[in-house]
CSV table of C-alpha atoms and ligand atoms in Angstrom, one decimal:
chain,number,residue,atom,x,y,z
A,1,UNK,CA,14.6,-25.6,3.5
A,2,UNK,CA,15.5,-25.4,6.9
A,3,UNK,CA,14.8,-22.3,9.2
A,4,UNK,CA,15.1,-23.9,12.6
A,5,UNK,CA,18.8,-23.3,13.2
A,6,UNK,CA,18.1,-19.8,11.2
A,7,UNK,CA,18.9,-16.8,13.6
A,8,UNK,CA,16.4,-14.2,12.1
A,9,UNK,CA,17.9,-10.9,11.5
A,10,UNK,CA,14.3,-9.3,10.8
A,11,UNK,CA,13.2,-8.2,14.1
A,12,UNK,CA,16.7,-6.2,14.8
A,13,UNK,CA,16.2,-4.7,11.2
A,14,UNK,CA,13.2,-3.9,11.7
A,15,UNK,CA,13.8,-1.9,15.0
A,16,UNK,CA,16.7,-0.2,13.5
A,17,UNK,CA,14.6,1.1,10.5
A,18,UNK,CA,11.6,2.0,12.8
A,19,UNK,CA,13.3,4.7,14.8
A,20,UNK,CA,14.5,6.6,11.9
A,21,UNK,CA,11.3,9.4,11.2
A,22,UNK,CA,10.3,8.7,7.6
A,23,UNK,CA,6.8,10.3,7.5
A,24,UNK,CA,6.0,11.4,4.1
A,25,UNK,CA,4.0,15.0,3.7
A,26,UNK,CA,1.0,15.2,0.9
A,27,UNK,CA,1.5,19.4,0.6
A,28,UNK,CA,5.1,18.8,-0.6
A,29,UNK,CA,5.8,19.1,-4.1
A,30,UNK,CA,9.6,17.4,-4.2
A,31,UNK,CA,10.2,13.5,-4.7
A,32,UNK,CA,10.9,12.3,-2.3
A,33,UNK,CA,8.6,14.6,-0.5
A,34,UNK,CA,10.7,14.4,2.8
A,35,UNK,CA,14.2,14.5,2.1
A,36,UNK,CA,14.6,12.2,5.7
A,37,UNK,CA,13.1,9.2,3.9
A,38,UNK,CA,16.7,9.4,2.1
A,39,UNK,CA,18.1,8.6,5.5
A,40,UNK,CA,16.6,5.1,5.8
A,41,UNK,CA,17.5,4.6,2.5
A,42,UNK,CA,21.2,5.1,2.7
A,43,UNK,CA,21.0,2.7,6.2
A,44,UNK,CA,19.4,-0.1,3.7
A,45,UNK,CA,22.1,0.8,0.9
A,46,UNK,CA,24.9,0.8,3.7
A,47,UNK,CA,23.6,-2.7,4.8
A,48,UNK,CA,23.1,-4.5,1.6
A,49,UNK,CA,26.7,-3.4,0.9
A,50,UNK,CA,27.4,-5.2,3.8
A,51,UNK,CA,25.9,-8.3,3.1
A,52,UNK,CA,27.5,-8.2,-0.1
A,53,UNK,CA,25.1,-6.7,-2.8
A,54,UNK,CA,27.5,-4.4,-4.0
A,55,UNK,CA,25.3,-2.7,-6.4
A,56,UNK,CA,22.8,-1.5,-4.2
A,57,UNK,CA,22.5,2.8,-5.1
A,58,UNK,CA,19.5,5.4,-3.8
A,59,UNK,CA,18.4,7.6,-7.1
A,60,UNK,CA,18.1,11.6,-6.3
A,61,UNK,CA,14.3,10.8,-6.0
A,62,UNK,CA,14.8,8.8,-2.9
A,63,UNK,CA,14.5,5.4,-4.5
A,64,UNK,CA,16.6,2.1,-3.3
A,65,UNK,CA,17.9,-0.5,-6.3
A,66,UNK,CA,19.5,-3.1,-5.7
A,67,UNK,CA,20.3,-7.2,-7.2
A,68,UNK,CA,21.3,-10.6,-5.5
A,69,UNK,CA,22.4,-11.9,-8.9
A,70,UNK,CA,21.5,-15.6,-9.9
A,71,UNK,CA,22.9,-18.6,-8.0
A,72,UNK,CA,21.8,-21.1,-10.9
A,73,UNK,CA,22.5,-22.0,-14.6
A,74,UNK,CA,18.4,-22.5,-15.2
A,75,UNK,CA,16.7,-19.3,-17.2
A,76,UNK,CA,14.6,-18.1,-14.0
A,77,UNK,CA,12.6,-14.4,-15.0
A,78,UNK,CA,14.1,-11.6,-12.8
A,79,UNK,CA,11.7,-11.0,-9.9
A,80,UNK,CA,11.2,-8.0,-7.9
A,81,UNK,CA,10.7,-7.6,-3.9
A,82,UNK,CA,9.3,-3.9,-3.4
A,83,UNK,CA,8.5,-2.0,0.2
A,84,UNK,CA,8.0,1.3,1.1
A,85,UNK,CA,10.0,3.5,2.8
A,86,UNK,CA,8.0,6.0,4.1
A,87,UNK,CA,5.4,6.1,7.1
A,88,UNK,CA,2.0,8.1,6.8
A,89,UNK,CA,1.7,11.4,7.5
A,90,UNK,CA,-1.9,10.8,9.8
A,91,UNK,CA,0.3,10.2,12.9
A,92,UNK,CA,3.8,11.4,14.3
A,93,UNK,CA,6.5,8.8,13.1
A,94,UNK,CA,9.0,11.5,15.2
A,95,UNK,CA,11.5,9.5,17.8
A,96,UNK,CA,9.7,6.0,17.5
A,97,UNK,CA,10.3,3.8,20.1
A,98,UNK,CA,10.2,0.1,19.6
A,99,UNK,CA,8.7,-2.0,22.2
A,100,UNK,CA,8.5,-5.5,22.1
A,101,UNK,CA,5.9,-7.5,24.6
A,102,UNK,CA,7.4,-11.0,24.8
A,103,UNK,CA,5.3,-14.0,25.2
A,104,UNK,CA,1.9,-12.2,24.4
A,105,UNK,CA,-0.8,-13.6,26.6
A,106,UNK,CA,-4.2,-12.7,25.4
A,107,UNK,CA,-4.4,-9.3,27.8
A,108,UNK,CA,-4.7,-6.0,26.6
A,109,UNK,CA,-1.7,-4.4,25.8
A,110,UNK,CA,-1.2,-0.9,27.7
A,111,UNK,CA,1.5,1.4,26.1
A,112,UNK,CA,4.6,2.3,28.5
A,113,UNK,CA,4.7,6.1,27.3
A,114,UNK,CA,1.2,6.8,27.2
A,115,UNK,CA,-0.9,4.8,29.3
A,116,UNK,CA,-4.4,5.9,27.9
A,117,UNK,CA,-3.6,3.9,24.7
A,118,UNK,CA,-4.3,0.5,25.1
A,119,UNK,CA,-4.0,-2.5,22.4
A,120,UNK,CA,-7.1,-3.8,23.3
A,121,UNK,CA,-7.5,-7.7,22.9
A,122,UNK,CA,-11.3,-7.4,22.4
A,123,UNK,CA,-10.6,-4.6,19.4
A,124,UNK,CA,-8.1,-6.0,17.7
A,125,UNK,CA,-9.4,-9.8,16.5
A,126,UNK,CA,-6.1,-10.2,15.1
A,127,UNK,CA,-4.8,-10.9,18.0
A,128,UNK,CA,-6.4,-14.0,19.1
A,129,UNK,CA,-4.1,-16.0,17.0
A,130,UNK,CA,-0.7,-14.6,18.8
A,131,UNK,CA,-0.7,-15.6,22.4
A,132,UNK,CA,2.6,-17.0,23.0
A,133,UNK,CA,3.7,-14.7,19.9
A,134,UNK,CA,6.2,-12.0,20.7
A,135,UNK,CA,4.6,-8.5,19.3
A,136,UNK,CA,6.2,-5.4,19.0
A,137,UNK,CA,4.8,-2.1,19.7
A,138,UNK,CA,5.2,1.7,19.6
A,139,UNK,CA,5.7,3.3,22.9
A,140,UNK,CA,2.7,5.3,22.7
A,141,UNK,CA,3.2,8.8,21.2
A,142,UNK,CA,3.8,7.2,17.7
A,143,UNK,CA,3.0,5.0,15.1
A,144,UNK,CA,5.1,2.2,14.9
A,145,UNK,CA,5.8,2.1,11.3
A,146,UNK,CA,5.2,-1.4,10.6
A,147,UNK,CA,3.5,-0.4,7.6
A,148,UNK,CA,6.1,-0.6,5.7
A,149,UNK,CA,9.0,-0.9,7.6
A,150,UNK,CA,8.1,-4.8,8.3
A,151,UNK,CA,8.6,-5.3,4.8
A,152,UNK,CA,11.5,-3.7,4.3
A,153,UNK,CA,13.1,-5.8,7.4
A,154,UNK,CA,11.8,-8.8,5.9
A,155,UNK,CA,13.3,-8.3,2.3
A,156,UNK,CA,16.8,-7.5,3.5
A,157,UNK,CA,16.7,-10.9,5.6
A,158,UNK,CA,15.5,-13.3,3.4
A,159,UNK,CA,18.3,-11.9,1.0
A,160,UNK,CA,20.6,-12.4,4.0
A,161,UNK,CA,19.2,-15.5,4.6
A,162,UNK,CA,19.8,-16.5,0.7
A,163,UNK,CA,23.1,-14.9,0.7
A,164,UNK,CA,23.9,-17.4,3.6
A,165,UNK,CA,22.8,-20.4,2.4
A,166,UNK,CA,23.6,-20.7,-1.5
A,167,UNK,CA,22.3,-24.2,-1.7
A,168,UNK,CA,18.8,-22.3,-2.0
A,169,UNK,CA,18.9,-21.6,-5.6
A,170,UNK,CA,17.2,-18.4,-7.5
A,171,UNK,CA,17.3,-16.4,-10.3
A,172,UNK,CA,18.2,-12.8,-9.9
A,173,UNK,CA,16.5,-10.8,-8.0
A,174,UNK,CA,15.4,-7.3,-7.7
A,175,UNK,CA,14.8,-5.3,-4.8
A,176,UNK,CA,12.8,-1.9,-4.8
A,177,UNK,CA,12.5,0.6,-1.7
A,178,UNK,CA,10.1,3.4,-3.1
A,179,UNK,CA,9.6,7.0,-0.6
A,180,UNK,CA,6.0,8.3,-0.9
A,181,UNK,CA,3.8,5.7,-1.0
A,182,UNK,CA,1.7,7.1,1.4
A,183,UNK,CA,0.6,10.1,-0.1
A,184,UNK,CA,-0.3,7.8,-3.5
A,185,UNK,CA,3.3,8.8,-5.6
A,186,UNK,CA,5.7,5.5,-4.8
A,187,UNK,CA,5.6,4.4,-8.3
A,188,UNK,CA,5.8,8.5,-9.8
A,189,UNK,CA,9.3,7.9,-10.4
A,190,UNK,CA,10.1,4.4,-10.5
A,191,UNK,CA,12.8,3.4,-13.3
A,192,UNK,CA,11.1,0.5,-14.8
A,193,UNK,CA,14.2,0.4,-17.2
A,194,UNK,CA,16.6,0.5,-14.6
A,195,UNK,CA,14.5,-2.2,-12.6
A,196,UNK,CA,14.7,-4.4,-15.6
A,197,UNK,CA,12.3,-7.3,-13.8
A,198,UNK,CA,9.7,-9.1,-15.1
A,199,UNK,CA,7.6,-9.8,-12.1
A,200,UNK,CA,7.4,-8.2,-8.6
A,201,UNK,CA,6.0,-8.8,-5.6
A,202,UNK,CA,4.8,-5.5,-2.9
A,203,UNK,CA,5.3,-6.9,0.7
A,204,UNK,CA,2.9,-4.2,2.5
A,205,UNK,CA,0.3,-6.6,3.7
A,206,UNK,CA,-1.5,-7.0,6.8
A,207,UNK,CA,-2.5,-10.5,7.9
A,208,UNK,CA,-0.5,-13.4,7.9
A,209,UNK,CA,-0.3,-15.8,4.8
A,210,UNK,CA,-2.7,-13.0,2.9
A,211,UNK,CA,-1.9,-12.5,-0.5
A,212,UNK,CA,-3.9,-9.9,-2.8
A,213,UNK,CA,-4.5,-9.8,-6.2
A,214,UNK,CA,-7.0,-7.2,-6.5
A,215,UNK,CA,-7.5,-3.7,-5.6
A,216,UNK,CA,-10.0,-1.5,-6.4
A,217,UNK,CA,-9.9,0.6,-10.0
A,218,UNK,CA,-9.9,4.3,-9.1
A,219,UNK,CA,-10.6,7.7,-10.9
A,220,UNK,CA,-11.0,11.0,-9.2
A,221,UNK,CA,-13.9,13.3,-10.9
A,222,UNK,CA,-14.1,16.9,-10.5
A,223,UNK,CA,-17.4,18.7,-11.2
A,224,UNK,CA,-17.3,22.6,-11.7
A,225,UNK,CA,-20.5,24.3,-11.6
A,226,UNK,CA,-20.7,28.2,-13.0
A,227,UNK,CA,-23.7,29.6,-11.0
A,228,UNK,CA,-25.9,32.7,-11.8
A,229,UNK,CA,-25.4,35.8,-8.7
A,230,UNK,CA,-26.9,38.8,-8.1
A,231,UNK,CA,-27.6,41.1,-5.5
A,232,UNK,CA,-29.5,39.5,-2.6
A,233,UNK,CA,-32.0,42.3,-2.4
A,234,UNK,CA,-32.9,41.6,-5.9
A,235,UNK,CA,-32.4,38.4,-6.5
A,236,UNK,CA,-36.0,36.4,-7.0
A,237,UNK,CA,-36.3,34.3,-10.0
A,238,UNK,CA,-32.7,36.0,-10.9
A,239,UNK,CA,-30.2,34.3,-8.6
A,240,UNK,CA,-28.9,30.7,-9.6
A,241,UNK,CA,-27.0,29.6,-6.7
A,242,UNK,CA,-23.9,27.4,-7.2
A,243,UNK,CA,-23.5,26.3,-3.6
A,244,UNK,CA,-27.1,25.1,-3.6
A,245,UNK,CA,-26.7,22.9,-6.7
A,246,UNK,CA,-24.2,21.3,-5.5
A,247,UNK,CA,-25.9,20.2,-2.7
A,248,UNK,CA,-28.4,18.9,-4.8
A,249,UNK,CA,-26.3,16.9,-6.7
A,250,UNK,CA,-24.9,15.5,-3.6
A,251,UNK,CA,-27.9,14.7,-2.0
A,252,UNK,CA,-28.9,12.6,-5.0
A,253,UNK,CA,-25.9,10.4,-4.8
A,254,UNK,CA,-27.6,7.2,-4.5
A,255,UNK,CA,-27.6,5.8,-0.4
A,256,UNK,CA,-26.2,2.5,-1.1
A,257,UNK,CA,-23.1,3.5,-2.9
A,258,UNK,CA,-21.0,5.1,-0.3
A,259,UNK,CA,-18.3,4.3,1.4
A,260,UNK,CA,-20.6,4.2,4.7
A,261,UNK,CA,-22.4,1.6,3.8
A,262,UNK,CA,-20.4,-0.4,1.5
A,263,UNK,CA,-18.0,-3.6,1.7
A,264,UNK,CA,-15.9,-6.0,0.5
A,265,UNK,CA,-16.7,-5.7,-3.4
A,266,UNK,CA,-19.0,-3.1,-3.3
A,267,UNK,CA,-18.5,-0.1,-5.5
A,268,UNK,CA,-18.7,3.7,-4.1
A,269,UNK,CA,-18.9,7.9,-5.2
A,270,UNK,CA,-17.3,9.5,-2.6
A,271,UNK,CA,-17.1,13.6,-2.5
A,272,UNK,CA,-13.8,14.5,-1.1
A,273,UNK,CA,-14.1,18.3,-0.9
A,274,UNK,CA,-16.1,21.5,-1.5
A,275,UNK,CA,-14.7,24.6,-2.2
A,276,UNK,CA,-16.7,28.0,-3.6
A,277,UNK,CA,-19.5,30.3,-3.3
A,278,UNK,CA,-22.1,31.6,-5.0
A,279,UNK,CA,-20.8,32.2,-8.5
A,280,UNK,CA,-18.8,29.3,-8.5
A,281,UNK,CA,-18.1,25.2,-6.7
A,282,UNK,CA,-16.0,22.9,-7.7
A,283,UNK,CA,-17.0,19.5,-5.9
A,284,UNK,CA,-14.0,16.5,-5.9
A,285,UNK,CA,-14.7,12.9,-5.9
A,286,UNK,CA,-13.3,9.6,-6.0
A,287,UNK,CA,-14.7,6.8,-7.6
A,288,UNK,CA,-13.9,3.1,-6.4
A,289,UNK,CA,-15.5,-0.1,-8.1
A,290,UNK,CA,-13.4,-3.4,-8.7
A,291,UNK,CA,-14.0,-3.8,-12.0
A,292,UNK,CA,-13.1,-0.6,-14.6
A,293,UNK,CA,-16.6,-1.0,-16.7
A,294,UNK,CA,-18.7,-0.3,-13.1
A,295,UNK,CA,-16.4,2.2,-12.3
A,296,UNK,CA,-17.0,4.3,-16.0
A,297,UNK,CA,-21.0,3.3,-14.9
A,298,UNK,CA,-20.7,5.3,-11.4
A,299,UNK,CA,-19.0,7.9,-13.6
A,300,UNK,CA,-21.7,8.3,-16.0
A,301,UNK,CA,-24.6,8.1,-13.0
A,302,UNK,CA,-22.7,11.4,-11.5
A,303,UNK,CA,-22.8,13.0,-14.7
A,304,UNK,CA,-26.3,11.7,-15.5
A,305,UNK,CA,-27.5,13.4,-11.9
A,306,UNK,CA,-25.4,16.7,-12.9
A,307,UNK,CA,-27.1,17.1,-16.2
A,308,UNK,CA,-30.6,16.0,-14.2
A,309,UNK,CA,-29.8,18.8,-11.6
A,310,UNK,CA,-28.7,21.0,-13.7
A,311,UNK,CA,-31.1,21.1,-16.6
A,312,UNK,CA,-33.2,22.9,-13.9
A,313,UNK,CA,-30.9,26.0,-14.1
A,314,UNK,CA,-30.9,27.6,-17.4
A,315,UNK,CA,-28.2,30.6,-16.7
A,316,UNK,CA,-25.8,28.1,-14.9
A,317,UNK,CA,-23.3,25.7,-16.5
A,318,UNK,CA,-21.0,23.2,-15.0
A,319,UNK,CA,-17.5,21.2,-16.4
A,320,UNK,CA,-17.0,17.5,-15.4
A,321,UNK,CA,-13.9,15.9,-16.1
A,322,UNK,CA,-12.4,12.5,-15.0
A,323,UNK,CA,-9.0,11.9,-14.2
A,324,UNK,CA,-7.3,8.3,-14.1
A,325,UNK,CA,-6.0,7.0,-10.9
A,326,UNK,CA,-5.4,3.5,-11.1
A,327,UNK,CA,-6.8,0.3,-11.9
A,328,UNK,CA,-7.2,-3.4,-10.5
A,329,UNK,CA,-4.0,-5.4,-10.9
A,330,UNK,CA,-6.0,-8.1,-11.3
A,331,UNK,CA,-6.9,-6.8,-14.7
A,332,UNK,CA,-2.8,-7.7,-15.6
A,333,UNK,CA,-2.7,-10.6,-13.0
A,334,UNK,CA,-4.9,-12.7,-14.7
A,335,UNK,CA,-2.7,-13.1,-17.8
A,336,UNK,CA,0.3,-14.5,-15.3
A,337,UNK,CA,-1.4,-16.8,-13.0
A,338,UNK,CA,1.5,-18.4,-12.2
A,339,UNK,CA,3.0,-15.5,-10.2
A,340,UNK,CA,-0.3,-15.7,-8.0
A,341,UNK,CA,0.3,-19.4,-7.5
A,342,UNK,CA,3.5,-19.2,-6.5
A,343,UNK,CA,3.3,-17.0,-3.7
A,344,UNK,CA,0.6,-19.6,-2.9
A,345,UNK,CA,2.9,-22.2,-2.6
A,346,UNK,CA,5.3,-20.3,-1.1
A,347,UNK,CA,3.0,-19.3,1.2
A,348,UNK,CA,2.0,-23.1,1.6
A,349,UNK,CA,5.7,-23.9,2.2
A,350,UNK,CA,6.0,-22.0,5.4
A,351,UNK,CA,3.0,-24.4,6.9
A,352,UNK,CA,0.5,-21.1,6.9
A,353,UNK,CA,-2.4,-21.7,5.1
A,354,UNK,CA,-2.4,-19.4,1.6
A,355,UNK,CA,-5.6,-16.8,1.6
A,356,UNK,CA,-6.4,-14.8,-1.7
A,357,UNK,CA,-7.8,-12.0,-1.0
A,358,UNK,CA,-8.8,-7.9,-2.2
A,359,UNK,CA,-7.6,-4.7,-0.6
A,360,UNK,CA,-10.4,-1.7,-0.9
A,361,UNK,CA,-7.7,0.8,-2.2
A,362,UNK,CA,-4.5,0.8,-3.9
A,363,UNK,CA,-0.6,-0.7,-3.5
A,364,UNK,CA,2.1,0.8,-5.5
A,365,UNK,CA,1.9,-2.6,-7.0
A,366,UNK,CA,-1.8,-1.6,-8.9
A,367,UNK,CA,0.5,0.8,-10.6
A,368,UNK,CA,3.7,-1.3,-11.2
A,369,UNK,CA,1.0,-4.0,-12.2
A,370,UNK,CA,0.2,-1.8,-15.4
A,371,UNK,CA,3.8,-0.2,-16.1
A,372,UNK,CA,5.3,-4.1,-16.9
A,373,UNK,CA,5.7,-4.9,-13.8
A,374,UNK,CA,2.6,-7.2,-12.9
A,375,UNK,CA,3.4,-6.8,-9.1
A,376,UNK,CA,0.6,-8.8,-6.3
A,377,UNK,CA,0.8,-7.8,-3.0
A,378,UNK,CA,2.4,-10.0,-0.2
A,379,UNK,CA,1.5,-9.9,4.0
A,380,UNK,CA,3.6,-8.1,5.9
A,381,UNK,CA,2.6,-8.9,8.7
A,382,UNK,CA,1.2,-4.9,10.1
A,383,UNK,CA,-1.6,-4.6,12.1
A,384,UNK,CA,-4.1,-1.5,12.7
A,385,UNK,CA,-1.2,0.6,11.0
A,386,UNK,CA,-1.5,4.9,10.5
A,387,UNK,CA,-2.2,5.0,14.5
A,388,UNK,CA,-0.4,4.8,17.6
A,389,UNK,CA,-2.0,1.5,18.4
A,390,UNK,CA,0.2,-0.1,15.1
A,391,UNK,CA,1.5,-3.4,15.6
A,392,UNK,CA,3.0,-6.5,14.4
A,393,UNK,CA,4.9,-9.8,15.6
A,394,UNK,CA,7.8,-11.2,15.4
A,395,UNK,CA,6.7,-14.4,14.4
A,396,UNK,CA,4.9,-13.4,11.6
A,397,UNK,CA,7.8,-11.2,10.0
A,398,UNK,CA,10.1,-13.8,10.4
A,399,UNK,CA,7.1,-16.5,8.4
A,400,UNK,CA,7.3,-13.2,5.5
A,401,UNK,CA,10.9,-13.9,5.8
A,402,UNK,CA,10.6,-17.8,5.0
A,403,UNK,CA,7.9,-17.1,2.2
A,404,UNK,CA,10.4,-14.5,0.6
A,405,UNK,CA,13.1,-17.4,0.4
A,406,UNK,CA,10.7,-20.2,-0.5
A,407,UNK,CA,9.1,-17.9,-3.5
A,408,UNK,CA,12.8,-17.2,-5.2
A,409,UNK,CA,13.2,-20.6,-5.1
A,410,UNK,CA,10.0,-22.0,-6.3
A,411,UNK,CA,10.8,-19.7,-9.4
A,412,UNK,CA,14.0,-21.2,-10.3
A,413,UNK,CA,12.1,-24.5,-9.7
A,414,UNK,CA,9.5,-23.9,-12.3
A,415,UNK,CA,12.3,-22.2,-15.1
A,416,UNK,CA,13.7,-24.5,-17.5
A,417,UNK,CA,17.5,-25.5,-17.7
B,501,LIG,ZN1,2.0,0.4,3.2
């Protein structure tokens, strides 16, 4: 395969999608929980029409479906390109304003719109690998949206890119654009029916020729506890104070597993919020390990240090209760290896060198993985993204671009006539 002559559309895309505001909003209860994501997504449907990919329709919840049907007589499983639509609601993504830096040189990068934020070269180790790399920017006032927006760009050109050169042969192919995945909901209302693929692939991540297969497994915990109140005046060996037990509990959360001193595989309890008084606190964590057994272990230490706390305070009572969030793909990854290793070689195609690797946190696909969709997650190329210092390079989209083509491909390789 041949990209030399290739004249990337990804870059343009991916300006074009930037400047339209997409920011999700956590307090809103409607999917998609800004009805301006829609907006980008009837830009992508309008596009794909374009290019030809006729079916491509946007649901009422603001989700993108689209197919490049099969070029080949082989059996190849239907795979699935996903990217989020949506920017994150910790910084303004209101009138963004690509800016591309041509012909990086190692300085720092100063922003035109606002001058005290500053890309700097020494902060950002990332960048030591893209002098001579064209890198694109926010203006300043912004994030740049990269995350996900670089995806998305990168999706619809390798389909352009396939649709231009049949010679590359592929089975069918899938593309999802899900709203909302900032705010944890992108796979709420995915039609895995409708989808109808066996395999998918999230392009959302950072660092060129990364590919993850693991995320953490996640539960939330809430802990209620029912103190004992009476009148201040009166209250010696009477009052049972719920705010004080609470901070107890916390206090015996043990040092070395929190997110402040923790890495790579290390588990965590985090407490997320406090809200209450006296006669009553309800404390909210999150719970992150990488396998689900430690996880239910860091579970059962929090209850183990409520009951210890606890049993102190006869009059009081307290509710614990666990709620699912998601688990490690990798639990469903490991049955298909072969979707691993062939982003690997696809990867390996491009001439970037393949690095497996774990994201502390989630991707839509750690959901899709365990709806039928087992779904690894694919560089985007997005850099220091949910800040106004977000950025990415052209070079590295348009490698995403190449590894998009080479993957379809290596699947209709590997499927039998
Ligand atoms: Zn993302």
């Amino acid at each position: 395969m041949n990209f030399l002559n290739y004249n990337f559309t990804v870059t343009d895309r991916f300006v074009r999608y930037a400047k339209i505001d997409t920011q999700s909003d956590p307090t809103s209860p409607t999917c998609p929980s800004t009805e301006k994501q829609k907006n980008l997504g009837r830009l992508l449907i309008q596009e794909l029409i374009e290019m030809g990919i006729n079916d491509a329709e946007i649901d009422e919840h603001g989700y993108v479906y689209a197919t490049l049907k099969s070029n080949t007589t082989k059996q190849v499983p239907t795979i699935c390109f996903c990217s989020h639509i949506d920017t994150s609601p910790d910084c303004s993504g209101t009138n963004v304003n690509p800016v591309i830096h041509t012909k990086f040189d190692g300085k720092d990068i100063v922003l035109p719109k606002d001058r005290t934020q500053i890309i700097k070269f020494a902060e950002h180790p990332a960048l030591a690998v893209q002098i001579g790399n064209d890198i694109v920017t926010a203006d300043g006032t912004t994030l740049l949206g990269a995350d996900n927006k670089a995806g998305l760009a990168e999706i619809m050109d390798a389909m352009h890119y396939l649709i231009n050169h049949p010679e590359v042969k592929h089975g069918d192919i899938r593309i999802l654009f899900t709203p909302d995945e900032e705010i944890g909901r992108g796979a709420d209302k995915v039609d895995i029916k409708k989808l109808n693929a066996q395999f998918g692939y999230t392009m959302d991540g950072e660092t060129l020729g990364h590919i993850e297969n693991e995320t953490f497994s996640a539960d939330a915990v809430s802990i209620v506890i029912n103190g004992f109140s009476t009148h201040p005046g009166f209250a010696k060996n009477k009052m049972q104070h719920a705010i004080k037990i609470a901070a107890q509990i916390i206090n015996k959360i043990p040092i070395d597993k929190t997110p402040e001193t923790t890495e790579k595989k290390q588990p965590f309890i985090h407490p997320t919020a406090i809200n209450g008084g006296l006669e009553q606190v309800e404390l909210k964590f999150i719970i992150r390990a990488f396998d689900t057994p430690t996880l239910f272990a860091l579970e059962e230490e929090l209850r183990q240090i409520t009951i210890a706390v606890l049993s102190g305070y006869q009059k009081c009572s307290y509710e614990f209760n666990v709620t699912e969030q998601y688990r490690n793909m990798r639990e469903v990854l490991d049955s298909y290896p072969h979707v691993v290793n062939y982003a690997i070689e696809a990867v390996k195609r491009t001439g970037v060198t393949p690095v497996l690797s774990s994201i502390r946190g989630g991707t839509d696909g750690s959901r899709l993985s365990f709806i039928g969709l087992p779904c690894p997650n694919i560089y985007a190329g997005e850099h220091a993204f949910h800040s106004k210092q977000e950025w990415v390079s052209v070079q590295d989209m348009q490698k995403a671009v190449e590894t998009i083509v080479h993957l379809t491909n290596i699947w209709e390789e590997n499927s039998e006539i």
